[in-house]
Amino acid sequence: MFFNLLQPKKIYQSVFEIPFEDLQKSRIRGVIVDLDNTLTEWQNPELSQEAVDWLVKLREAGFQVCLVSNNSPRRVEEVAGKLGLPFVARAQKPRRKSFRRALEIMKTRPEETAVIGDQVFTDVLGGNRLGMYTILVPPISKKEFIGTRLVRIIERLVIERQNRGDS
Ligand SMILES: [Mg+2]
């Protein structure tokens, strides 16, 4: 059912709270990470030191990492390049194509891949459509694209529904 495709597998208050051991227990080997409002404020070219450290730790824990963003190649490369991370830009999430591209890059199968992002209708929906392990985090900044703001209202309903435990 469509509504189930909008349900993240897990919700955490930030990327920093995601327990890597849980991912490893679920046999996750690759992690697709959204950029805007997941790792950094929308359009902010600088990652915080905390976000950089987190990405480094994620890789050191043995995960393949790929940034997948709907933003422009210039924007995404600015961040990914500094860390030598592979990325897919202008991804048109929730379309599956860019997620498949990330799987190719990381050489992982969907069931061993997690998607971490702040949007139900791009990150969670796209990841769920391929059967990936989806993790939703709240946006780190309120400043964002106007279209996104409207979508947030629906997202809140999805999250409330999940918290009630029905599905
Ligand atoms: Mg985002």
PDB file of C-alpha atoms and ligand atoms in Angstrom:
ATOM      1  CA  MET A   1       0.000   0.000   0.000  1.00  0.00           C
ATOM      2  CA  PHE A   2       1.234   3.472  -0.887  1.00  0.00           C
ATOM      3  CA  PHE A   3       1.053   4.756   2.673  1.00  0.00           C
ATOM      4  CA  ASN A   4       3.407   2.021   3.846  1.00  0.00           C
ATOM      5  CA  LEU A   5       5.986   3.223   1.347  1.00  0.00           C
ATOM      6  CA  LEU A   6       6.082   6.497   3.266  1.00  0.00           C
ATOM      7  CA  GLN A   7       6.944   4.865   6.587  1.00  0.00           C
ATOM      8  CA  PRO A   8      10.616   4.984   7.537  1.00  0.00           C
ATOM      9  CA  LYS A   9      12.009   1.888   9.198  1.00  0.00           C
ATOM     10  CA  LYS A  10      13.560   4.062  11.905  1.00  0.00           C
ATOM     11  CA  ILE A  11      13.351   7.655  13.087  1.00  0.00           C
ATOM     12  CA  TYR A  12      16.229   9.307  14.967  1.00  0.00           C
ATOM     13  CA  GLN A  13      16.615  12.850  16.238  1.00  0.00           C
ATOM     14  CA  SER A  14      19.788  13.349  14.174  1.00  0.00           C
ATOM     15  CA  VAL A  15      22.268  11.326  12.143  1.00  0.00           C
ATOM     16  CA  PHE A  16      24.553  11.302  15.162  1.00  0.00           C
ATOM     17  CA  GLU A  17      22.084   9.183  17.096  1.00  0.00           C
ATOM     18  CA  ILE A  18      21.976   6.354  14.585  1.00  0.00           C
ATOM     19  CA  PRO A  19      23.607   3.338  16.235  1.00  0.00           C
ATOM     20  CA  PHE A  20      26.030   1.818  13.733  1.00  0.00           C
ATOM     21  CA  GLU A  21      25.736  -1.557  15.530  1.00  0.00           C
ATOM     22  CA  ASP A  22      22.052  -1.715  14.646  1.00  0.00           C
ATOM     23  CA  LEU A  23      22.893  -1.215  10.996  1.00  0.00           C
ATOM     24  CA  GLN A  24      25.572  -3.895  11.177  1.00  0.00           C
ATOM     25  CA  LYS A  25      23.160  -6.289  12.894  1.00  0.00           C
ATOM     26  CA  SER A  26      20.734  -5.694  10.045  1.00  0.00           C
ATOM     27  CA  ARG A  27      23.551  -6.599   7.636  1.00  0.00           C
ATOM     28  CA  ILE A  28      23.749  -3.122   6.189  1.00  0.00           C
ATOM     29  CA  ARG A  29      26.981  -2.535   4.240  1.00  0.00           C
ATOM     30  CA  GLY A  30      26.217   0.636   2.332  1.00  0.00           C
ATOM     31  CA  VAL A  31      24.701   3.941   3.387  1.00  0.00           C
ATOM     32  CA  ILE A  32      23.106   6.515   1.114  1.00  0.00           C
ATOM     33  CA  VAL A  33      23.136   9.903   2.810  1.00  0.00           C
ATOM     34  CA  ASP A  34      21.083  12.947   1.860  1.00  0.00           C
ATOM     35  CA  LEU A  35      22.852  16.302   2.019  1.00  0.00           C
ATOM     36  CA  ASP A  36      20.544  19.285   2.538  1.00  0.00           C
ATOM     37  CA  ASN A  37      18.981  19.453   5.963  1.00  0.00           C
ATOM     38  CA  THR A  38      20.301  16.005   6.836  1.00  0.00           C
ATOM     39  CA  LEU A  39      24.031  16.770   7.063  1.00  0.00           C
ATOM     40  CA  THR A  40      24.001  20.539   6.674  1.00  0.00           C
ATOM     41  CA  GLU A  41      21.642  23.480   6.358  1.00  0.00           C
ATOM     42  CA  TRP A  42      20.109  23.950   2.944  1.00  0.00           C
ATOM     43  CA  GLN A  43      22.681  25.560   0.578  1.00  0.00           C
ATOM     44  CA  ASN A  44      25.350  25.833   3.276  1.00  0.00           C
ATOM     45  CA  PRO A  45      28.552  24.701   1.522  1.00  0.00           C
ATOM     46  CA  GLU A  46      30.293  23.935   4.800  1.00  0.00           C
ATOM     47  CA  LEU A  47      29.752  20.775   6.755  1.00  0.00           C
ATOM     48  CA  SER A  48      30.080  21.156  10.507  1.00  0.00           C
ATOM     49  CA  GLN A  49      33.077  19.433  12.042  1.00  0.00           C
ATOM     50  CA  GLU A  50      30.608  17.118  13.760  1.00  0.00           C
ATOM     51  CA  ALA A  51      29.106  16.080  10.411  1.00  0.00           C
ATOM     52  CA  VAL A  52      32.556  15.531   8.877  1.00  0.00           C
ATOM     53  CA  ASP A  53      33.609  13.416  11.858  1.00  0.00           C
ATOM     54  CA  TRP A  54      30.404  11.405  11.600  1.00  0.00           C
ATOM     55  CA  LEU A  55      30.988  10.621   7.920  1.00  0.00           C
ATOM     56  CA  VAL A  56      34.567   9.579   8.659  1.00  0.00           C
ATOM     57  CA  LYS A  57      33.403   7.330  11.512  1.00  0.00           C
ATOM     58  CA  LEU A  58      30.747   5.810   9.303  1.00  0.00           C
ATOM     59  CA  ARG A  59      33.390   4.822   6.785  1.00  0.00           C
ATOM     60  CA  GLU A  60      35.774   3.648   9.460  1.00  0.00           C
ATOM     61  CA  ALA A  61      33.013   1.390  10.776  1.00  0.00           C
ATOM     62  CA  GLY A  62      33.242  -0.357   7.412  1.00  0.00           C
ATOM     63  CA  PHE A  63      30.287   1.116   5.547  1.00  0.00           C
ATOM     64  CA  GLN A  64      30.326   2.218   1.942  1.00  0.00           C
ATOM     65  CA  VAL A  65      28.986   5.769   1.821  1.00  0.00           C
ATOM     66  CA  CYS A  66      27.425   7.673  -1.072  1.00  0.00           C
ATOM     67  CA  LEU A  67      25.823  11.133  -0.981  1.00  0.00           C
ATOM     68  CA  VAL A  68      22.622  11.281  -3.017  1.00  0.00           C
ATOM     69  CA  SER A  69      21.113  14.733  -3.395  1.00  0.00           C
ATOM     70  CA  ASN A  70      18.523  16.449  -5.524  1.00  0.00           C
ATOM     71  CA  ASN A  71      20.687  19.553  -5.464  1.00  0.00           C
ATOM     72  CA  SER A  72      23.079  20.619  -8.263  1.00  0.00           C
ATOM     73  CA  PRO A  73      26.345  18.784  -9.013  1.00  0.00           C
ATOM     74  CA  ARG A  74      28.241  21.930  -8.091  1.00  0.00           C
ATOM     75  CA  ARG A  75      26.645  22.076  -4.691  1.00  0.00           C
ATOM     76  CA  VAL A  76      27.063  18.377  -3.927  1.00  0.00           C
ATOM     77  CA  GLU A  77      30.607  18.129  -5.219  1.00  0.00           C
ATOM     78  CA  GLU A  78      31.643  21.028  -3.038  1.00  0.00           C
ATOM     79  CA  VAL A  79      30.854  18.921  -0.003  1.00  0.00           C
ATOM     80  CA  ALA A  80      31.620  15.419  -1.286  1.00  0.00           C
ATOM     81  CA  GLY A  81      34.909  16.441  -2.908  1.00  0.00           C
ATOM     82  CA  LYS A  82      36.465  17.567   0.361  1.00  0.00           C
ATOM     83  CA  LEU A  83      35.863  14.145   1.849  1.00  0.00           C
ATOM     84  CA  GLY A  84      36.530  12.122  -1.267  1.00  0.00           C
ATOM     85  CA  LEU A  85      33.023  10.701  -1.111  1.00  0.00           C
ATOM     86  CA  PRO A  86      31.180   9.399  -4.164  1.00  0.00           C
ATOM     87  CA  PHE A  87      27.945  11.214  -4.899  1.00  0.00           C
ATOM     88  CA  VAL A  88      24.921  11.348  -7.159  1.00  0.00           C
ATOM     89  CA  ALA A  89      23.603  14.893  -7.727  1.00  0.00           C
ATOM     90  CA  ARG A  90      20.387  16.138  -9.298  1.00  0.00           C
ATOM     91  CA  ALA A  91      19.077  12.790  -8.200  1.00  0.00           C
ATOM     92  CA  GLN A  92      15.361  13.410  -8.693  1.00  0.00           C
ATOM     93  CA  LYS A  93      14.519  11.421  -5.599  1.00  0.00           C
ATOM     94  CA  PRO A  94      12.157   9.585  -5.100  1.00  0.00           C
ATOM     95  CA  ARG A  95      12.897   8.288  -8.594  1.00  0.00           C
ATOM     96  CA  ARG A  96      14.739   5.003  -8.354  1.00  0.00           C
ATOM     97  CA  LYS A  97      17.392   5.674 -10.954  1.00  0.00           C
ATOM     98  CA  SER A  98      19.766   7.617  -8.705  1.00  0.00           C
ATOM     99  CA  PHE A  99      19.375   5.152  -5.846  1.00  0.00           C
ATOM    100  CA  ARG A 100      20.300   2.361  -8.258  1.00  0.00           C
ATOM    101  CA  ARG A 101      23.298   4.396  -9.368  1.00  0.00           C
ATOM    102  CA  ALA A 102      24.405   4.696  -5.730  1.00  0.00           C
ATOM    103  CA  LEU A 103      24.062   0.914  -5.308  1.00  0.00           C
ATOM    104  CA  GLU A 104      26.281   0.434  -8.342  1.00  0.00           C
ATOM    105  CA  ILE A 105      28.884   2.806  -6.951  1.00  0.00           C
ATOM    106  CA  MET A 106      28.889   1.107  -3.523  1.00  0.00           C
ATOM    107  CA  LYS A 107      28.479  -2.402  -4.952  1.00  0.00           C
ATOM    108  CA  THR A 108      25.724  -3.216  -2.486  1.00  0.00           C
ATOM    109  CA  ARG A 109      22.297  -4.763  -2.882  1.00  0.00           C
ATOM    110  CA  PRO A 110      19.160  -2.851  -1.793  1.00  0.00           C
ATOM    111  CA  GLU A 111      18.580  -5.076   1.236  1.00  0.00           C
ATOM    112  CA  GLU A 112      22.073  -4.329   2.565  1.00  0.00           C
ATOM    113  CA  THR A 113      21.761  -0.590   2.004  1.00  0.00           C
ATOM    114  CA  ALA A 114      20.388   2.135   4.267  1.00  0.00           C
ATOM    115  CA  VAL A 115      19.023   5.502   3.187  1.00  0.00           C
ATOM    116  CA  ILE A 116      19.317   8.406   5.621  1.00  0.00           C
ATOM    117  CA  GLY A 117      17.421  11.604   4.924  1.00  0.00           C
ATOM    118  CA  ASP A 118      15.097  14.291   6.243  1.00  0.00           C
ATOM    119  CA  GLN A 119      12.270  13.958   3.734  1.00  0.00           C
ATOM    120  CA  VAL A 120       9.540  11.356   3.595  1.00  0.00           C
ATOM    121  CA  PHE A 121       8.633  12.040  -0.028  1.00  0.00           C
ATOM    122  CA  THR A 122      12.142  11.856  -1.458  1.00  0.00           C
ATOM    123  CA  ASP A 123      14.488   9.885   0.805  1.00  0.00           C
ATOM    124  CA  VAL A 124      12.083   7.511   2.528  1.00  0.00           C
ATOM    125  CA  LEU A 125       9.758   6.897  -0.402  1.00  0.00           C
ATOM    126  CA  GLY A 126      12.647   6.354  -2.828  1.00  0.00           C
ATOM    127  CA  GLY A 127      14.474   4.008  -0.472  1.00  0.00           C
ATOM    128  CA  ASN A 128      11.363   2.023   0.399  1.00  0.00           C
ATOM    129  CA  ARG A 129      10.484   1.584  -3.255  1.00  0.00           C
ATOM    130  CA  LEU A 130      13.706  -0.393  -3.644  1.00  0.00           C
ATOM    131  CA  GLY A 131      13.356  -2.262  -0.350  1.00  0.00           C
ATOM    132  CA  MET A 132      16.148  -0.425   1.425  1.00  0.00           C
ATOM    133  CA  TYR A 133      16.512   0.283   5.169  1.00  0.00           C
ATOM    134  CA  THR A 134      15.129   3.792   5.512  1.00  0.00           C
ATOM    135  CA  ILE A 135      16.009   6.194   8.297  1.00  0.00           C
ATOM    136  CA  LEU A 136      14.291   9.554   8.778  1.00  0.00           C
ATOM    137  CA  VAL A 137      15.870  12.407  10.714  1.00  0.00           C
ATOM    138  CA  PRO A 138      14.240  15.801  11.307  1.00  0.00           C
ATOM    139  CA  PRO A 139      15.531  18.654   9.103  1.00  0.00           C
ATOM    140  CA  ILE A 140      18.387  20.486  10.799  1.00  0.00           C
ATOM    141  CA  SER A 141      17.175  23.885   9.626  1.00  0.00           C
ATOM    142  CA  LYS A 142      13.819  25.461   8.961  1.00  0.00           C
ATOM    143  CA  LYS A 143      15.235  27.335   5.969  1.00  0.00           C
ATOM    144  CA  GLU A 144      14.389  25.394   2.858  1.00  0.00           C
ATOM    145  CA  PHE A 145      12.838  25.337  -0.564  1.00  0.00           C
ATOM    146  CA  ILE A 146       9.204  26.551  -0.432  1.00  0.00           C
ATOM    147  CA  GLY A 147       7.793  23.403  -2.056  1.00  0.00           C
ATOM    148  CA  THR A 148       9.469  21.357   0.628  1.00  0.00           C
ATOM    149  CA  ARG A 149       7.728  23.310   3.355  1.00  0.00           C
ATOM    150  CA  LEU A 150       4.299  22.293   2.104  1.00  0.00           C
ATOM    151  CA  VAL A 151       5.343  18.670   2.020  1.00  0.00           C
ATOM    152  CA  ARG A 152       6.399  18.885   5.676  1.00  0.00           C
ATOM    153  CA  ILE A 153       2.765  19.143   6.730  1.00  0.00           C
ATOM    154  CA  ILE A 154       2.041  15.732   5.233  1.00  0.00           C
ATOM    155  CA  GLU A 155       5.251  14.335   6.654  1.00  0.00           C
ATOM    156  CA  ARG A 156       4.129  15.284  10.120  1.00  0.00           C
ATOM    157  CA  LEU A 157       0.995  13.206   9.613  1.00  0.00           C
ATOM    158  CA  VAL A 158       3.092  10.221   8.560  1.00  0.00           C
ATOM    159  CA  ILE A 159       5.338  10.537  11.593  1.00  0.00           C
ATOM    160  CA  GLU A 160       2.390  10.916  13.961  1.00  0.00           C
ATOM    161  CA  ARG A 161       0.880   7.816  12.420  1.00  0.00           C
ATOM    162  CA  GLN A 162       4.110   5.895  12.943  1.00  0.00           C
ATOM    163  CA  ASN A 163       4.319   7.056  16.550  1.00  0.00           C
ATOM    164  CA  ARG A 164       0.817   5.775  17.151  1.00  0.00           C
ATOM    165  CA  GLY A 165       2.057   2.425  15.914  1.00  0.00           C
ATOM    166  CA  ASP A 166      -0.518   1.759  13.243  1.00  0.00           C
ATOM    167  CA  SER A 167       0.526   0.772   9.753  1.00  0.00           C
TER     168      SER A 167
HETATM  169 MG    MG B   1      17.197  16.778   2.501  1.00  0.00          MG
END
